[in-house]
Coordinates of C-alpha atoms in Angstrom, one line a residue:
Chain A
Q1 CA 0.0 0.0 0.0
S2 CA 1.3 3.5 -0.8
A3 CA 1.6 6.3 1.6
L4 CA -1.4 8.7 2.0
T5 CA -1.0 11.8 -0.1
Q6 CA -0.5 15.2 1.6
P7 CA 0.6 18.5 0.2
P8 CA 4.3 19.1 1.0
S9 CA 3.7 22.5 2.3
A10 CA 1.0 24.9 3.6
S11 CA 1.1 28.3 5.1
G12 CA -1.0 31.0 6.7
S13 CA -0.7 34.2 8.6
P14 CA -1.2 34.5 12.4
G15 CA -4.9 34.3 13.2
Q16 CA -5.9 32.8 9.9
S17 CA -7.1 29.2 9.3
V18 CA -5.3 26.6 7.3
T19 CA -6.6 23.2 6.2
I20 CA -4.3 20.3 5.3
S21 CA -5.6 17.5 3.2
C22 CA -4.8 13.7 3.3
I23 CA -5.9 11.6 0.4
G24 CA -6.1 7.8 0.5
T25 CA -8.1 5.1 -1.2
R26 CA -11.4 3.3 -0.6
S27 CA -9.6 0.5 1.2
D28 CA -7.9 2.7 3.8
L29 CA -9.2 6.2 4.4
G30 CA -12.4 5.4 2.7
T31 CA -13.4 2.7 5.2
S32 CA -11.5 3.5 8.3
N33 CA -12.5 5.8 11.2
Y34 CA -9.0 5.2 12.7
V35 CA -7.7 8.4 11.2
S36 CA -5.2 10.4 13.3
W37 CA -3.0 13.5 12.9
Y38 CA 0.4 14.1 14.4
Q39 CA 2.4 17.3 14.9
Q40 CA 6.2 17.2 14.8
H41 CA 8.5 20.0 15.7
P42 CA 12.2 19.8 14.5
G43 CA 14.2 17.3 16.5
K44 CA 11.1 16.2 18.5
A45 CA 9.0 13.1 18.6
P46 CA 5.5 13.3 17.0
K47 CA 2.6 14.5 19.1
L48 CA -0.9 13.2 18.7
M49 CA -3.3 16.0 17.7
I50 CA -6.4 14.2 16.4
Y51 CA -7.6 10.6 16.6
E52 CA -10.7 8.7 15.3
V53 CA -11.1 11.4 12.7
T54 CA -12.4 14.2 14.9
K55 CA -11.4 13.6 18.6
R56 CA -8.8 15.7 20.4
P57 CA -6.6 14.3 23.2
S58 CA -6.6 16.1 26.4
G59 CA -4.5 19.2 26.2
V60 CA -4.8 19.8 22.5
P61 CA -6.3 23.2 21.8
D62 CA -9.7 23.3 20.1
R63 CA -8.1 25.3 17.4
F64 CA -7.2 21.9 15.9
S65 CA -10.1 20.0 14.3
G66 CA -10.3 17.0 12.0
S67 CA -12.8 15.8 9.4
K68 CA -13.2 13.2 6.7
S69 CA -15.2 12.9 3.5
G70 CA -14.9 9.8 1.4
N71 CA -11.2 9.0 0.8
T72 CA -10.0 12.4 2.0
A73 CA -9.3 13.5 5.6
S74 CA -8.5 17.0 6.6
L75 CA -6.9 18.8 9.5
T76 CA -7.9 22.4 10.1
V77 CA -5.9 24.8 12.3
S78 CA -7.8 27.9 13.2
G79 CA -6.4 31.0 14.7
L80 CA -2.9 30.2 13.6
Q81 CA -0.2 30.8 16.1
A82 CA 3.6 30.9 15.7
E83 CA 4.0 27.6 17.7
D84 CA 1.8 25.8 15.2
E85 CA 4.6 25.9 12.7
A86 CA 5.7 22.3 12.4
D87 CA 5.3 19.2 10.2
Y88 CA 1.9 17.4 10.2
Y89 CA 1.3 13.8 9.4
C90 CA -1.9 12.0 8.8
C91 CA -2.3 8.3 9.5
S92 CA -5.0 5.8 8.7
H93 CA -5.7 2.1 9.4
G94 CA -4.8 0.4 6.2
G95 CA -7.5 -2.3 6.2
R96 CA -4.9 -5.1 6.4
D97 CA -4.0 -5.0 10.1
N98 CA -1.6 -2.2 9.3
Y99 CA -1.4 1.6 9.4
I100 CA -0.3 4.0 6.7
F101 CA 1.1 7.5 7.2
G102 CA 1.0 10.4 4.9
G103 CA 4.2 11.9 3.5
G104 CA 3.8 15.0 5.8
T105 CA 3.0 18.6 5.4
K106 CA 5.3 21.5 6.5
L107 CA 3.1 24.2 7.9
T108 CA 4.6 27.7 7.9
V109 CA 3.2 30.6 9.9
L110 CA 4.0 33.7 7.8
Chain B
E1 CA 3.7 10.3 33.7
V2 CA 3.9 8.0 30.6
L3 CA 7.6 7.4 29.7
L4 CA 8.9 5.4 26.8
V5 CA 12.7 5.0 26.4
E6 CA 14.2 3.3 23.4
S7 CA 17.7 1.8 23.3
G8 CA 19.7 -0.6 21.1
G9 CA 20.3 1.5 18.0
G10 CA 23.7 1.8 16.3
L11 CA 25.7 1.2 13.2
V12 CA 25.3 -2.2 11.6
Q13 CA 26.4 -3.7 8.2
P14 CA 24.0 -4.7 5.5
G15 CA 22.7 -8.2 6.3
G16 CA 23.3 -7.8 10.0
S17 CA 21.0 -7.8 12.9
L18 CA 20.1 -5.5 15.7
R19 CA 17.6 -5.6 18.6
L20 CA 15.8 -2.5 19.8
S21 CA 14.2 -2.3 23.2
C22 CA 11.7 0.1 24.7
A23 CA 11.3 0.5 28.5
A24 CA 7.8 1.7 29.5
S25 CA 6.6 3.3 32.7
G26 CA 3.8 5.4 34.1
F27 CA 0.9 3.4 32.7
S28 CA -0.7 -0.1 32.5
F29 CA 1.7 -1.6 30.0
S30 CA 0.1 -5.0 30.0
S31 CA -3.2 -3.5 28.9
S32 CA -1.7 -1.5 26.0
W33 CA -1.1 -2.1 22.3
M34 CA 2.5 -1.1 21.5
T35 CA 3.8 0.1 18.1
W36 CA 7.2 0.8 16.4
V37 CA 7.3 3.6 13.9
R38 CA 10.4 4.7 12.0
Q39 CA 11.4 8.0 10.4
T40 CA 14.1 8.2 7.7
P41 CA 16.4 11.1 8.2
G42 CA 14.7 14.2 6.9
K43 CA 11.7 12.3 5.7
G44 CA 8.4 11.0 6.8
L45 CA 7.0 8.5 9.2
E46 CA 6.5 4.8 8.5
W47 CA 4.5 2.4 10.6
V48 CA 6.6 -0.7 11.2
A49 CA 4.8 -3.1 13.5
N50 CA 2.5 -3.4 16.5
M51 CA 1.4 -5.9 19.1
N52 CA -1.6 -6.5 21.2
P53 CA -1.5 -6.5 25.0
D54 CA -1.1 -10.2 25.6
G55 CA 1.3 -10.7 22.7
S56 CA -0.9 -13.0 20.7
G57 CA -1.3 -10.6 17.8
K58 CA 1.6 -9.2 15.9
Y59 CA 1.3 -7.2 12.7
Y60 CA 4.0 -5.9 10.3
A61 CA 4.5 -3.5 7.4
D62 CA 5.1 -5.3 4.2
S63 CA 8.6 -3.7 4.0
V64 CA 9.8 -5.6 7.1
K65 CA 7.6 -8.7 7.1
G66 CA 9.8 -11.8 7.5
R67 CA 12.8 -9.8 8.7
F68 CA 11.6 -8.0 11.8
T69 CA 10.0 -9.5 14.9
I70 CA 8.1 -7.6 17.6
S71 CA 7.9 -9.0 21.1
R72 CA 7.0 -7.9 24.6
D73 CA 7.7 -8.8 28.2
N74 CA 4.7 -7.6 30.3
A75 CA 6.5 -8.5 33.5
R76 CA 9.3 -6.1 32.6
N77 CA 7.2 -3.5 30.9
S78 CA 9.2 -3.7 27.7
V79 CA 8.7 -4.1 24.0
S80 CA 11.4 -5.1 21.6
L81 CA 12.0 -5.2 17.9
Q82 CA 14.4 -7.8 16.5
M83 CA 15.7 -6.7 13.1
N84 CA 17.4 -9.2 10.9
S85 CA 18.7 -9.1 7.3
L86 CA 19.0 -5.3 7.6
R87 CA 19.2 -3.2 4.5
A88 CA 20.4 0.3 3.8
E89 CA 16.8 1.4 3.5
D90 CA 16.1 0.4 7.1
T91 CA 18.3 3.3 8.2
A92 CA 16.0 5.5 10.3
L93 CA 15.1 6.8 13.7
Y94 CA 13.0 4.1 15.4
Y95 CA 10.2 5.3 17.8
C96 CA 8.4 3.2 20.3
A97 CA 4.8 4.4 20.9
R98 CA 1.8 3.5 22.9
D99 CA -1.6 3.0 21.2
G100 CA -3.5 4.6 24.1
V101 CA -6.5 5.6 22.2
P102 CA -8.4 3.7 19.4
G103 CA -6.2 3.5 16.3
A104 CA -3.6 6.1 17.3
R105 CA -0.3 6.5 19.1
D106 CA -0.8 8.9 22.0
H107 CA 2.7 8.7 23.6
W108 CA 6.1 8.4 21.9
G109 CA 9.6 7.8 23.0
Q110 CA 12.5 10.0 21.7
G111 CA 13.7 7.4 19.3
T112 CA 16.8 5.4 18.7
L113 CA 18.9 5.7 15.5
V114 CA 19.7 2.7 13.4
T115 CA 22.2 3.1 10.6
V116 CA 22.8 0.3 8.1
S117 CA 26.0 0.9 6.2
S118 CA 29.2 -0.8 5.3

């Protein structure tokens, strides 16, 4: 199975909203509710931001939200802040007792 | 506090073997799915393998199937990854993670670096 498809980069100004897409296939994103998003700052371990498509772990600001439609999942960051600048990865159950990550999106806060 | 500490990384020649370990603390290890994820230097994340709480279920990425083996010791709160027949493309930072929420990794270690090179 191939990696999920994410745009390599995204950007927005402070206070704006940005949406990052994650495209899969019918056999992974299309049928799984085990969709998660991770934030990774340089030199740091990934941090879980969204799980089960829309749920936020305790401590994650409600500026972060997730959604899914068909074979595409999305992460929206509202009210962009400087500390949101990081790499973001989507992940989905692959339908064969495996998980697939996206290639990652570098979010720049202008 | 949940803590995951990986060890065992290093430089190994192609075709060689290495065993990674992850020491866990701060949570009910014997009730948790555990996962290994790797990250190629400067590139993205790749799910490698995971294991269910009692060790009866082990699942692997196609890229490592037949070469890597995940195991756990619930008495010692540790999970391991035995890596055999290593290839240059296995060079990566290997993370241990807990699947603490459905279908996702909610806590990660800091990673251990594996370099496969002659």
